[in-house]
Structures are given as C-alpha cells and as structure tokens.
PDB file of C-alpha atoms in Angstrom:
ATOM      1  CA  UNK A  77       0.210 -40.994  27.076  1.00  0.00           C
ATOM      2  CA  UNK A  78      -0.678 -44.281  28.985  1.00  0.00           C
ATOM      3  CA  UNK A  79       0.872 -44.804  31.843  1.00  0.00           C
ATOM      4  CA  UNK A  80       2.578 -47.859  30.940  1.00  0.00           C
ATOM      5  CA  UNK A  81       4.197 -45.764  28.103  1.00  0.00           C
ATOM      6  CA  UNK A  82       5.367 -43.268  30.692  1.00  0.00           C
ATOM      7  CA  UNK A  83       6.897 -45.677  33.076  1.00  0.00           C
ATOM      8  CA  UNK A  84       8.655 -47.983  30.654  1.00  0.00           C
ATOM      9  CA  UNK A  85      12.316 -48.417  31.473  1.00  0.00           C
ATOM     10  CA  UNK A  86      14.313 -48.473  34.276  1.00  0.00           C
ATOM     11  CA  UNK A  87      14.943 -44.543  34.930  1.00  0.00           C
ATOM     12  CA  UNK A  88      12.387 -43.412  38.053  1.00  0.00           C
ATOM     13  CA  UNK A  89       9.703 -41.071  36.711  1.00  0.00           C
ATOM     14  CA  UNK A  90       9.080 -37.518  37.972  1.00  0.00           C
ATOM     15  CA  UNK A  91       5.635 -35.534  38.808  1.00  0.00           C
ATOM     16  CA  UNK A  92       4.054 -32.772  40.325  1.00  0.00           C
ATOM     17  CA  UNK A  93       0.907 -32.738  41.742  1.00  0.00           C
ATOM     18  CA  UNK A  94      -1.368 -29.480  42.030  1.00  0.00           C
ATOM     19  CA  UNK A  95      -4.860 -28.659  43.825  1.00  0.00           C
ATOM     20  CA  UNK A  96      -8.325 -27.180  42.338  1.00  0.00           C
ATOM     21  CA  UNK A  97      -8.813 -23.646  42.180  1.00  0.00           C
ATOM     22  CA  UNK A  98     -11.570 -22.171  43.439  1.00  0.00           C
ATOM     23  CA  UNK A  99     -12.382 -19.405  40.966  1.00  0.00           C
ATOM     24  CA  UNK A 100     -11.408 -18.565  37.692  1.00  0.00           C
ATOM     25  CA  UNK A 101      -9.022 -16.330  38.624  1.00  0.00           C
ATOM     26  CA  UNK A 102      -6.849 -18.578  40.601  1.00  0.00           C
ATOM     27  CA  UNK A 103      -7.328 -21.116  37.875  1.00  0.00           C
ATOM     28  CA  UNK A 104      -5.455 -18.782  35.622  1.00  0.00           C
ATOM     29  CA  UNK A 105      -2.391 -18.007  38.337  1.00  0.00           C
ATOM     30  CA  UNK A 106      -2.096 -21.973  38.898  1.00  0.00           C
ATOM     31  CA  UNK A 107      -1.863 -22.311  34.867  1.00  0.00           C
ATOM     32  CA  UNK A 108       0.800 -19.692  34.803  1.00  0.00           C
ATOM     33  CA  UNK A 109       2.865 -21.821  37.612  1.00  0.00           C
ATOM     34  CA  UNK A 110       2.355 -25.013  35.647  1.00  0.00           C
ATOM     35  CA  UNK A 111       3.617 -23.124  32.658  1.00  0.00           C
ATOM     36  CA  UNK A 112       6.634 -22.613  34.665  1.00  0.00           C
ATOM     37  CA  UNK A 113       7.585 -25.946  35.319  1.00  0.00           C
ATOM     38  CA  UNK A 114       6.991 -27.203  31.568  1.00  0.00           C
ATOM     39  CA  UNK A 115      10.429 -26.604  31.160  1.00  0.00           C
ATOM     40  CA  UNK A 116      11.336 -29.414  33.614  1.00  0.00           C
ATOM     41  CA  UNK A 117       9.215 -31.687  31.193  1.00  0.00           C
ATOM     42  CA  UNK A 118       7.970 -34.152  34.225  1.00  0.00           C
ATOM     43  CA  UNK A 119       6.494 -36.986  33.173  1.00  0.00           C
ATOM     44  CA  UNK A 120       3.473 -36.064  34.314  1.00  0.00           C
ATOM     45  CA  UNK A 121       1.352 -34.148  36.532  1.00  0.00           C
ATOM     46  CA  UNK A 122      -1.684 -34.501  38.539  1.00  0.00           C
ATOM     47  CA  UNK A 123      -4.946 -32.272  39.429  1.00  0.00           C
ATOM     48  CA  UNK A 124      -6.520 -32.804  42.456  1.00  0.00           C
ATOM     49  CA  UNK A 125     -10.246 -32.916  42.998  1.00  0.00           C
ATOM     50  CA  UNK A 126     -12.331 -30.974  45.193  1.00  0.00           C
ATOM     51  CA  UNK A 127     -15.562 -32.742  47.001  1.00  0.00           C
ATOM     52  CA  UNK A 128     -19.000 -31.912  46.840  1.00  0.00           C
ATOM     53  CA  UNK A 129     -18.412 -30.549  42.802  1.00  0.00           C
ATOM     54  CA  UNK A 130     -17.500 -26.599  43.796  1.00  0.00           C
ATOM     55  CA  UNK A 131     -14.343 -26.772  42.094  1.00  0.00           C
ATOM     56  CA  UNK A 132     -15.125 -29.820  40.089  1.00  0.00           C
ATOM     57  CA  UNK A 133     -15.823 -28.146  36.669  1.00  0.00           C
ATOM     58  CA  UNK A 134     -12.481 -26.066  37.118  1.00  0.00           C
ATOM     59  CA  UNK A 135     -10.364 -28.977  37.456  1.00  0.00           C
ATOM     60  CA  UNK A 136     -11.594 -30.464  34.155  1.00  0.00           C
ATOM     61  CA  UNK A 137     -11.203 -26.942  32.614  1.00  0.00           C
ATOM     62  CA  UNK A 138      -7.633 -26.577  33.781  1.00  0.00           C
ATOM     63  CA  UNK A 139      -6.743 -30.748  33.107  1.00  0.00           C
ATOM     64  CA  UNK A 140      -8.290 -30.000  29.279  1.00  0.00           C
ATOM     65  CA  UNK A 141      -6.476 -26.953  28.937  1.00  0.00           C
ATOM     66  CA  UNK A 142      -3.110 -28.541  30.031  1.00  0.00           C
ATOM     67  CA  UNK A 143      -3.461 -31.150  27.514  1.00  0.00           C
ATOM     68  CA  UNK A 144      -4.268 -28.875  24.821  1.00  0.00           C
ATOM     69  CA  UNK A 145      -2.158 -26.089  25.489  1.00  0.00           C
ATOM     70  CA  UNK A 146       1.072 -27.622  26.728  1.00  0.00           C
ATOM     71  CA  UNK A 147       3.474 -30.702  26.573  1.00  0.00           C
ATOM     72  CA  UNK A 148       2.832 -32.168  29.765  1.00  0.00           C
ATOM     73  CA  UNK A 149       0.934 -35.370  30.031  1.00  0.00           C
ATOM     74  CA  UNK A 150      -2.216 -34.245  32.955  1.00  0.00           C
ATOM     75  CA  UNK A 151      -3.561 -37.216  35.291  1.00  0.00           C
ATOM     76  CA  UNK A 152      -6.896 -36.192  36.686  1.00  0.00           C
ATOM     77  CA  UNK A 153      -7.853 -37.334  40.094  1.00  0.00           C
ATOM     78  CA  UNK A 154     -11.629 -38.592  40.169  1.00  0.00           C
ATOM     79  CA  UNK A 155     -12.874 -39.553  43.349  1.00  0.00           C
ATOM     80  CA  UNK A 156     -15.989 -41.737  44.877  1.00  0.00           C
ATOM     81  CA  UNK A 157     -17.398 -38.662  47.064  1.00  0.00           C
ATOM     82  CA  UNK A 158     -20.899 -37.330  45.895  1.00  0.00           C
ATOM     83  CA  UNK A 159     -20.428 -39.625  42.367  1.00  0.00           C
ATOM     84  CA  UNK A 160     -23.357 -41.527  41.340  1.00  0.00           C
ATOM     85  CA  UNK A 161     -22.348 -43.950  37.842  1.00  0.00           C
ATOM     86  CA  UNK A 162     -23.741 -41.877  35.109  1.00  0.00           C
ATOM     87  CA  UNK A 163     -21.698 -38.851  36.343  1.00  0.00           C
ATOM     88  CA  UNK A 164     -18.546 -40.959  36.639  1.00  0.00           C
ATOM     89  CA  UNK A 165     -18.925 -42.335  32.906  1.00  0.00           C
ATOM     90  CA  UNK A 166     -19.812 -38.420  31.568  1.00  0.00           C
ATOM     91  CA  UNK A 167     -16.471 -37.226  33.195  1.00  0.00           C
ATOM     92  CA  UNK A 168     -14.740 -40.472  31.610  1.00  0.00           C
ATOM     93  CA  UNK A 169     -16.030 -39.621  28.581  1.00  0.00           C
ATOM     94  CA  UNK A 170     -15.081 -35.539  28.414  1.00  0.00           C
ATOM     95  CA  UNK A 171     -11.611 -37.062  29.483  1.00  0.00           C
ATOM     96  CA  UNK A 172     -11.573 -39.725  26.723  1.00  0.00           C
ATOM     97  CA  UNK A 173     -12.179 -36.938  23.900  1.00  0.00           C
ATOM     98  CA  UNK A 174      -9.363 -34.798  25.217  1.00  0.00           C
ATOM     99  CA  UNK A 175      -7.178 -37.918  25.088  1.00  0.00           C
ATOM    100  CA  UNK A 176      -6.725 -37.855  28.409  1.00  0.00           C
ATOM    101  CA  UNK A 177      -4.255 -41.129  29.142  1.00  0.00           C
ATOM    102  CA  UNK A 178      -4.686 -41.554  32.671  1.00  0.00           C
ATOM    103  CA  UNK A 179      -6.871 -41.836  35.818  1.00  0.00           C
ATOM    104  CA  UNK A 180      -6.126 -41.482  39.519  1.00  0.00           C
ATOM    105  CA  UNK A 181      -9.220 -43.070  41.276  1.00  0.00           C
ATOM    106  CA  UNK A 182      -9.623 -42.463  44.887  1.00  0.00           C
ATOM    107  CA  UNK A 183     -11.662 -42.488  47.661  1.00  0.00           C
ATOM    108  CA  UNK A 184     -11.498 -39.135  48.489  1.00  0.00           C
ATOM    109  CA  UNK A 185     -12.390 -36.696  51.212  1.00  0.00           C
ATOM    110  CA  UNK A 186     -15.343 -36.377  53.162  1.00  0.00           C
ATOM    111  CA  UNK A 187     -16.818 -32.751  52.404  1.00  0.00           C
ATOM    112  CA  UNK A 188     -16.818 -30.294  55.285  1.00  0.00           C
ATOM    113  CA  UNK A 189     -19.018 -27.612  53.584  1.00  0.00           C
ATOM    114  CA  UNK A 190     -22.058 -29.583  52.695  1.00  0.00           C
ATOM    115  CA  UNK A 191     -24.178 -32.300  54.225  1.00  0.00           C
ATOM    116  CA  UNK A 192     -22.699 -35.613  53.106  1.00  0.00           C
ATOM    117  CA  UNK A 193     -24.314 -39.201  53.130  1.00  0.00           C
ATOM    118  CA  UNK A 194     -21.885 -41.674  51.948  1.00  0.00           C
ATOM    119  CA  UNK A 195     -24.519 -44.525  51.587  1.00  0.00           C
ATOM    120  CA  UNK A 196     -25.980 -42.467  48.505  1.00  0.00           C
ATOM    121  CA  UNK A 197     -22.439 -42.934  46.634  1.00  0.00           C
ATOM    122  CA  UNK A 198     -22.485 -45.175  43.744  1.00  0.00           C
ATOM    123  CA  UNK A 199     -18.703 -46.174  44.659  1.00  0.00           C
ATOM    124  CA  UNK A 200     -18.308 -46.973  48.524  1.00  0.00           C
ATOM    125  CA  UNK A 201     -14.673 -47.991  47.599  1.00  0.00           C
ATOM    126  CA  UNK A 202     -11.792 -46.735  45.536  1.00  0.00           C
ATOM    127  CA  UNK A 203     -11.823 -50.501  44.065  1.00  0.00           C
ATOM    128  CA  UNK A 204     -15.233 -50.242  42.938  1.00  0.00           C
ATOM    129  CA  UNK A 205     -14.373 -46.796  41.293  1.00  0.00           C
ATOM    130  CA  UNK A 206     -11.415 -48.696  39.590  1.00  0.00           C
ATOM    131  CA  UNK A 207     -13.496 -51.749  38.270  1.00  0.00           C
ATOM    132  CA  UNK A 208     -15.800 -49.138  36.802  1.00  0.00           C
ATOM    133  CA  UNK A 209     -13.191 -47.361  34.981  1.00  0.00           C
ATOM    134  CA  UNK A 210     -11.756 -50.770  33.707  1.00  0.00           C
ATOM    135  CA  UNK A 211     -15.385 -51.483  32.101  1.00  0.00           C
ATOM    136  CA  UNK A 212     -15.587 -48.051  30.652  1.00  0.00           C
ATOM    137  CA  UNK A 213     -12.211 -49.477  29.218  1.00  0.00           C
ATOM    138  CA  UNK A 214     -13.161 -52.472  27.954  1.00  0.00           C
ATOM    139  CA  UNK A 215     -16.093 -50.509  26.148  1.00  0.00           C
ATOM    140  CA  UNK A 216     -13.669 -49.256  23.673  1.00  0.00           C
ATOM    141  CA  UNK A 217     -14.540 -45.366  24.141  1.00  0.00           C
ATOM    142  CA  UNK A 218     -11.004 -44.559  24.656  1.00  0.00           C
ATOM    143  CA  UNK A 219      -8.717 -43.858  21.602  1.00  0.00           C
ATOM    144  CA  UNK A 220      -6.417 -45.687  23.190  1.00  0.00           C
ATOM    145  CA  UNK A 221      -6.844 -49.141  23.161  1.00  0.00           C
ATOM    146  CA  UNK A 222      -6.001 -49.803  26.322  1.00  0.00           C
ATOM    147  CA  UNK A 223      -8.086 -47.308  27.823  1.00  0.00           C
ATOM    148  CA  UNK A 224      -7.124 -45.153  30.575  1.00  0.00           C
ATOM    149  CA  UNK A 225      -4.412 -45.918  33.010  1.00  0.00           C
ATOM    150  CA  UNK A 226      -5.436 -46.412  36.219  1.00  0.00           C
ATOM    151  CA  UNK A 227      -3.576 -45.123  39.275  1.00  0.00           C
ATOM    152  CA  UNK A 228      -4.379 -45.663  43.308  1.00  0.00           C
ATOM    153  CA  UNK A 229      -3.044 -44.127  46.460  1.00  0.00           C
ATOM    154  CA  UNK A 230      -0.787 -46.371  48.739  1.00  0.00           C
ATOM    155  CA  UNK A 231      -0.377 -45.392  52.484  1.00  0.00           C
ATOM    156  CA  UNK A 232       3.186 -46.111  53.618  1.00  0.00           C
ATOM    157  CA  UNK A 233       2.410 -44.912  57.298  1.00  0.00           C
ATOM    158  CA  UNK A 234      -0.972 -46.590  57.187  1.00  0.00           C
ATOM    159  CA  UNK A 235      -4.703 -45.574  56.051  1.00  0.00           C
ATOM    160  CA  UNK A 236      -5.877 -43.372  58.707  1.00  0.00           C
ATOM    161  CA  UNK A 237      -9.281 -44.976  58.539  1.00  0.00           C
ATOM    162  CA  UNK A 238      -8.254 -48.319  58.626  1.00  0.00           C
ATOM    163  CA  UNK A 239      -6.222 -49.357  61.695  1.00  0.00           C
ATOM    164  CA  UNK A 240      -5.939 -52.852  61.108  1.00  0.00           C
ATOM    165  CA  UNK A 241      -3.123 -52.972  58.885  1.00  0.00           C
ATOM    166  CA  UNK A 242      -4.061 -56.645  57.684  1.00  0.00           C
ATOM    167  CA  UNK A 243      -7.085 -55.604  56.028  1.00  0.00           C
ATOM    168  CA  UNK A 244      -5.495 -52.175  54.751  1.00  0.00           C
ATOM    169  CA  UNK A 245      -3.195 -54.522  52.702  1.00  0.00           C
ATOM    170  CA  UNK A 246      -5.865 -56.781  51.938  1.00  0.00           C
ATOM    171  CA  UNK A 247      -7.750 -53.643  50.775  1.00  0.00           C
ATOM    172  CA  UNK A 248      -4.872 -52.194  48.712  1.00  0.00           C
ATOM    173  CA  UNK A 249      -4.515 -55.458  47.102  1.00  0.00           C
ATOM    174  CA  UNK A 250      -8.442 -55.349  46.184  1.00  0.00           C
ATOM    175  CA  UNK A 251      -7.501 -51.972  44.168  1.00  0.00           C
ATOM    176  CA  UNK A 252      -4.581 -53.358  42.404  1.00  0.00           C
ATOM    177  CA  UNK A 253      -6.697 -57.004  41.093  1.00  0.00           C
ATOM    178  CA  UNK A 254      -9.614 -54.751  40.237  1.00  0.00           C
ATOM    179  CA  UNK A 255      -7.187 -53.063  37.392  1.00  0.00           C
ATOM    180  CA  UNK A 256      -4.627 -50.606  38.948  1.00  0.00           C
ATOM    181  CA  UNK A 257      -1.659 -49.952  36.581  1.00  0.00           C
ATOM    182  CA  UNK A 258       0.625 -48.059  39.489  1.00  0.00           C
ATOM    183  CA  UNK A 259       0.134 -46.451  43.061  1.00  0.00           C
ATOM    184  CA  UNK A 260       1.401 -42.976  44.085  1.00  0.00           C
ATOM    185  CA  UNK A 261       1.646 -42.623  47.964  1.00  0.00           C
ATOM    186  CA  UNK A 262       0.252 -40.279  50.120  1.00  0.00           C
ATOM    187  CA  UNK A 263       3.078 -37.781  51.997  1.00  0.00           C
ATOM    188  CA  UNK A 264       5.710 -39.176  54.018  1.00  0.00           C
ATOM    189  CA  UNK A 265       8.425 -37.983  55.887  1.00  0.00           C
ATOM    190  CA  UNK A 266      10.277 -41.106  56.791  1.00  0.00           C
ATOM    191  CA  UNK A 267      11.753 -43.487  54.028  1.00  0.00           C
ATOM    192  CA  UNK A 268      12.082 -46.044  56.375  1.00  0.00           C
ATOM    193  CA  UNK A 269       8.254 -46.004  56.257  1.00  0.00           C
ATOM    194  CA  UNK A 270       8.059 -46.554  52.439  1.00  0.00           C
ATOM    195  CA  UNK A 271      10.786 -48.837  52.309  1.00  0.00           C
ATOM    196  CA  UNK A 272       8.647 -51.319  54.335  1.00  0.00           C
ATOM    197  CA  UNK A 273       5.455 -50.483  52.697  1.00  0.00           C
ATOM    198  CA  UNK A 274       7.014 -51.487  49.525  1.00  0.00           C
ATOM    199  CA  UNK A 275       8.265 -54.987  50.938  1.00  0.00           C
ATOM    200  CA  UNK A 276       4.805 -55.076  52.450  1.00  0.00           C
ATOM    201  CA  UNK A 277       3.019 -54.419  48.853  1.00  0.00           C
ATOM    202  CA  UNK A 278       5.282 -57.292  47.612  1.00  0.00           C
ATOM    203  CA  UNK A 279       4.656 -59.887  50.097  1.00  0.00           C
ATOM    204  CA  UNK A 280       0.588 -59.176  49.430  1.00  0.00           C
ATOM    205  CA  UNK A 281       1.425 -59.675  45.832  1.00  0.00           C
ATOM    206  CA  UNK A 282       1.369 -55.984  44.493  1.00  0.00           C
ATOM    207  CA  UNK A 283       3.972 -55.818  42.048  1.00  0.00           C
ATOM    208  CA  UNK A 284       2.978 -52.350  39.738  1.00  0.00           C
ATOM    209  CA  UNK A 285       5.107 -49.265  40.395  1.00  0.00           C
ATOM    210  CA  UNK A 286       4.675 -47.637  43.588  1.00  0.00           C
ATOM    211  CA  UNK A 287       5.577 -43.688  42.971  1.00  0.00           C
ATOM    212  CA  UNK A 288       6.856 -41.920  46.267  1.00  0.00           C
ATOM    213  CA  UNK A 289       4.741 -38.866  47.157  1.00  0.00           C
ATOM    214  CA  UNK A 290       7.116 -36.042  48.701  1.00  0.00           C
ATOM    215  CA  UNK A 291       6.076 -32.662  50.120  1.00  0.00           C
ATOM    216  CA  UNK A 292       8.481 -30.151  51.025  1.00  0.00           C
ATOM    217  CA  UNK A 293       7.717 -27.715  54.110  1.00  0.00           C
ATOM    218  CA  UNK A 294       8.014 -24.547  52.922  1.00  0.00           C
ATOM    219  CA  UNK A 295       6.642 -22.453  55.830  1.00  0.00           C
ATOM    220  CA  UNK A 296       5.360 -23.310  59.714  1.00  0.00           C
ATOM    221  CA  UNK A 297       1.752 -22.983  58.375  1.00  0.00           C
ATOM    222  CA  UNK A 298       2.115 -25.327  55.809  1.00  0.00           C
ATOM    223  CA  UNK A 299       3.629 -27.347  58.087  1.00  0.00           C
ATOM    224  CA  UNK A 300       0.765 -27.738  60.582  1.00  0.00           C
ATOM    225  CA  UNK A 301      -1.888 -27.785  57.999  1.00  0.00           C
ATOM    226  CA  UNK A 302       0.146 -30.903  56.663  1.00  0.00           C
ATOM    227  CA  UNK A 303      -0.419 -32.231  60.318  1.00  0.00           C
ATOM    228  CA  UNK A 304      -4.159 -31.302  60.175  1.00  0.00           C
ATOM    229  CA  UNK A 305      -4.933 -32.776  56.212  1.00  0.00           C
ATOM    230  CA  UNK A 306      -2.197 -35.654  56.251  1.00  0.00           C
ATOM    231  CA  UNK A 307      -4.360 -37.850  58.296  1.00  0.00           C
ATOM    232  CA  UNK A 308      -1.654 -38.938  60.844  1.00  0.00           C
ATOM    233  CA  UNK A 309       1.753 -37.940  59.234  1.00  0.00           C
ATOM    234  CA  UNK A 310       4.311 -38.846  61.668  1.00  0.00           C
ATOM    235  CA  UNK A 311       7.551 -36.134  61.872  1.00  0.00           C
ATOM    236  CA  UNK A 312      10.412 -37.655  62.371  1.00  0.00           C
ATOM    237  CA  UNK A 313      12.100 -36.133  65.749  1.00  0.00           C
ATOM    238  CA  UNK A 314      15.340 -34.888  63.072  1.00  0.00           C
ATOM    239  CA  UNK A 315      13.163 -32.876  61.288  1.00  0.00           C
ATOM    240  CA  UNK A 316      11.130 -31.273  64.489  1.00  0.00           C
ATOM    241  CA  UNK A 317      14.330 -30.237  65.775  1.00  0.00           C
ATOM    242  CA  UNK A 318      15.681 -28.640  62.997  1.00  0.00           C
ATOM    243  CA  UNK A 319      12.241 -26.615  62.525  1.00  0.00           C
ATOM    244  CA  UNK A 320      12.285 -25.609  66.143  1.00  0.00           C
ATOM    245  CA  UNK A 321      15.587 -24.136  65.502  1.00  0.00           C
ATOM    246  CA  UNK A 322      14.511 -21.573  62.755  1.00  0.00           C
ATOM    247  CA  UNK A 323      10.590 -21.401  63.477  1.00  0.00           C
ATOM    248  CA  UNK A 324      10.770 -17.705  63.801  1.00  0.00           C
ATOM    249  CA  UNK A 325      12.572 -17.446  60.353  1.00  0.00           C
ATOM    250  CA  UNK A 326      10.826 -18.132  57.352  1.00  0.00           C
ATOM    251  CA  UNK A 327      13.529 -18.051  55.073  1.00  0.00           C
ATOM    252  CA  UNK A 328      15.474 -20.614  57.365  1.00  0.00           C
ATOM    253  CA  UNK A 329      12.478 -22.706  57.249  1.00  0.00           C
ATOM    254  CA  UNK A 330      12.072 -23.165  53.821  1.00  0.00           C
ATOM    255  CA  UNK A 331      15.863 -23.728  53.508  1.00  0.00           C
ATOM    256  CA  UNK A 332      15.258 -26.436  55.944  1.00  0.00           C
ATOM    257  CA  UNK A 333      12.151 -28.117  54.396  1.00  0.00           C
ATOM    258  CA  UNK A 334      13.773 -28.133  51.085  1.00  0.00           C
ATOM    259  CA  UNK A 335      17.068 -29.490  52.181  1.00  0.00           C
ATOM    260  CA  UNK A 336      15.006 -32.503  54.462  1.00  0.00           C
ATOM    261  CA  UNK A 337      13.057 -33.407  51.264  1.00  0.00           C
ATOM    262  CA  UNK A 338      16.089 -33.398  49.060  1.00  0.00           C
ATOM    263  CA  UNK A 339      17.772 -35.724  51.463  1.00  0.00           C
ATOM    264  CA  UNK A 340      14.556 -37.839  50.906  1.00  0.00           C
ATOM    265  CA  UNK A 341      14.863 -37.958  47.159  1.00  0.00           C
ATOM    266  CA  UNK A 342      18.650 -39.029  46.958  1.00  0.00           C
ATOM    267  CA  UNK A 343      17.568 -42.009  49.378  1.00  0.00           C
ATOM    268  CA  UNK A 344      14.947 -42.714  47.545  1.00  0.00           C
ATOM    269  CA  UNK A 345      16.875 -42.798  44.157  1.00  0.00           C
ATOM    270  CA  UNK A 346      19.761 -45.047  45.419  1.00  0.00           C
ATOM    271  CA  UNK A 347      16.910 -47.391  46.437  1.00  0.00           C
ATOM    272  CA  UNK A 348      15.415 -47.875  43.228  1.00  0.00           C
ATOM    273  CA  UNK A 349      12.528 -46.019  43.739  1.00  0.00           C
ATOM    274  CA  UNK A 350       9.947 -46.241  40.611  1.00  0.00           C
ATOM    275  CA  UNK A 351       9.204 -42.542  40.817  1.00  0.00           C
ATOM    276  CA  UNK A 352       8.940 -39.549  42.880  1.00  0.00           C
ATOM    277  CA  UNK A 353       5.667 -37.137  43.239  1.00  0.00           C
ATOM    278  CA  UNK A 354       6.069 -33.881  43.982  1.00  0.00           C
ATOM    279  CA  UNK A 355       3.105 -32.239  45.982  1.00  0.00           C
ATOM    280  CA  UNK A 356       3.992 -28.393  45.246  1.00  0.00           C
ATOM    281  CA  UNK A 357       1.117 -26.720  47.357  1.00  0.00           C
ATOM    282  CA  UNK A 358       0.595 -25.078  44.038  1.00  0.00           C
ATOM    283  CA  UNK A 359       3.812 -23.215  43.969  1.00  0.00           C
ATOM    284  CA  UNK A 360       6.500 -24.164  41.660  1.00  0.00           C
ATOM    285  CA  UNK A 361      10.044 -22.551  43.760  1.00  0.00           C
ATOM    286  CA  UNK A 362      10.657 -25.424  46.121  1.00  0.00           C
ATOM    287  CA  UNK A 363      10.106 -28.086  43.538  1.00  0.00           C
ATOM    288  CA  UNK A 364      12.208 -26.216  41.090  1.00  0.00           C
ATOM    289  CA  UNK A 365      15.067 -26.230  43.851  1.00  0.00           C
ATOM    290  CA  UNK A 366      14.849 -29.371  44.538  1.00  0.00           C
ATOM    291  CA  UNK A 367      14.667 -30.724  41.246  1.00  0.00           C
ATOM    292  CA  UNK A 368      17.745 -28.729  40.280  1.00  0.00           C
ATOM    293  CA  UNK A 369      19.985 -29.970  43.284  1.00  0.00           C
ATOM    294  CA  UNK A 370      19.063 -33.486  42.447  1.00  0.00           C
ATOM    295  CA  UNK A 371      21.186 -33.169  39.254  1.00  0.00           C
ATOM    296  CA  UNK A 372      18.525 -34.858  36.992  1.00  0.00           C
ATOM    297  CA  UNK A 373      18.760 -33.912  33.166  1.00  0.00           C
ATOM    298  CA  UNK A 374      15.882 -32.599  32.026  1.00  0.00           C
ATOM    299  CA  UNK A 375      14.308 -34.792  29.308  1.00  0.00           C
ATOM    300  CA  UNK A 376      14.816 -34.055  25.907  1.00  0.00           C
ATOM    301  CA  UNK A 377      12.593 -35.841  23.939  1.00  0.00           C
ATOM    302  CA  UNK A 378       9.608 -33.883  22.927  1.00  0.00           C
ATOM    303  CA  UNK A 379       5.927 -34.907  23.953  1.00  0.00           C
ATOM    304  CA  UNK A 380       3.997 -36.424  21.397  1.00  0.00           C
ATOM    305  CA  UNK A 381       2.055 -34.039  19.131  1.00  0.00           C
ATOM    306  CA  UNK A 382      -1.323 -33.501  20.463  1.00  0.00           C
ATOM    307  CA  UNK A 383      -4.413 -34.522  18.575  1.00  0.00           C
ATOM    308  CA  UNK A 384      -6.793 -31.983  17.938  1.00  0.00           C
ATOM    309  CA  UNK A 385     -10.478 -32.248  19.228  1.00  0.00           C
ATOM    310  CA  UNK A 386     -11.846 -33.394  15.630  1.00  0.00           C
ATOM    311  CA  UNK A 387      -9.155 -35.919  15.505  1.00  0.00           C
ATOM    312  CA  UNK A 388     -10.366 -37.241  18.570  1.00  0.00           C
ATOM    313  CA  UNK A 389     -13.623 -37.502  17.615  1.00  0.00           C
ATOM    314  CA  UNK A 390     -13.002 -38.987  14.561  1.00  0.00           C
ATOM    315  CA  UNK A 391     -11.224 -41.838  16.441  1.00  0.00           C
ATOM    316  CA  UNK A 392     -14.261 -42.341  18.976  1.00  0.00           C
ATOM    317  CA  UNK A 393     -16.420 -42.661  15.857  1.00  0.00           C
ATOM    318  CA  UNK A 394     -14.686 -45.660  14.548  1.00  0.00           C
TER     319      UNK A 394
END
C-alpha cells in the first residue's frame, strides 16, 4: 500500500522497525517476532539494511516473505552505501515485482568491517537516491502508477555529520524537493527536540508527514548501545536519574525505560504527531506493553488481499 494511502486521514500511524538478521536462523526467529506483532496491525513495519552487502539478501528475502505471508505492509530501507545505479535498479525492480509499496531512502552508515571508499558510490547523498527512485517511479515499472512511496530520515537533535543546523535543514529540504513523501525521525528522548524540529521544517517549507521515532530502553547494555549508535543522542537528566537508581536491577530498568517511552508517546499524541515509529531492537515485548498502555484500538480493517507473483508479473508486463 502506498504511504499516501496509509497516512490518509487525521489519525496517527503506528509502526515498528526491525534490523536485518545476520543468519538464516536469526531471520526465522525475527520472522516469528514479527508475526507476534501482526495482531496489532501496525500501519507498516520497516526492515533496516546492512552496509557492505553482508545481510542484504537476507533483508530482501525477509521483506518479500512478510509481504506475501502476512497482512503487514513492509517498508524496506535502501541506502547509498556501497551501491551503484545498476544494483539499486535491480533491487527496486525486485520489490516492484513483489508489489512492495514504499521505500525508506537513506544515506546509510559507513561499514565498519570492510574497506570503504565513498567516492565510488553512485549516490553521494540521500537526495540523489530519492531522485533515482523517483525516476524509477516515472518509468512505470511499478504496478502502482504512483510508483514507490519514498521516505527519508529526519534528525530532531541534529545530524551528527552536519553541525551547521542551517545547512542541515537545506539538505533535508533537498530530499523533500527531490520527491520524498514522508519522513521518519531518528530516535530522541526529549519531545521538545521533536516539536522544535517540526516547527523548523514548517518554516523551511517542508510539509510532508513527520513520523516520530521512539526507542524504549529495556536494558543498561541497550542503553549504552543506543548512546554509541545513535550518533549524539541526548539523554535528559530525568531519564538518567531514574536509570541510575535501578541500574543493577534489570527488570526495574526495563520498567523505567518502558514508562519513559510511554510518557513520550502520550505527549506526542496530545500534540498531533503524524505517527509513532517504534525501534524494537527485534523484540516485541516492550513495544506490545507500550502499545497496549496507550489504549489504541487495534485496526479492524483487513489489509488488502496480496497479489500473487503471477498477478504482479502480468501487471508489470502490461
């Protein structure tokens, strides 16, 4: 389903994100975790993309399996890192044949375990990738005449690679002008950062839906990993104080993290957020607790009937 259909109306969307499995066995475990969340009928789920090719085929396979065997709408990530135009075109055609409705187009993180020369990438910036997907859409190769819905990333606390916040907003505007339909933000722990970011987007003429990225802290090790991976995430003193009080009690840490994320979600919903995107760390328990505590009725409408591969091929051939 195209993102413009998913986000139609005034109600906020709810979605989950998973990172790619590294082995076929891990892919099976993750698939079962995703099935656990299927009864919640999120508006979509996204699957991240490993740098350098190590997990990319597993990501593609998982996305297609979700599309064809569940009622969920998967949105795969696609990055500029270690890609040329021919490879990206093949990936887009593969997803189009599976009737995948949307793509999240990202710059991507530099690979840590392989030699990497950014100058060899066909897409130097996410805006270049957005333009390429838009051209693919215009080719008519997708069964939906609109092509893929295109998402991009936003950074409420600022992009770590662009300390000049004015230039950063210019880069974001370039992605939107290139054809982005929606935005999912990096995780944040102070809603004031998100609200200010949303206002700055409006001032810059950016009017696409902005979905807030929320990651509940469920362990001290996960907390430290977030600090390492999120590239400058700010942790409010209120959160740090609560975690320090119970850092030696794993269950208490989980309760504090879930409660803090729940308060964030309530505040976002009270302030007309377009959607909330949960970074699950491939676990469904904390997300389920938060979702249930928000009192959100599960969507009763059934997802559209998925097309068979033969039906998709027939549409592509016409």
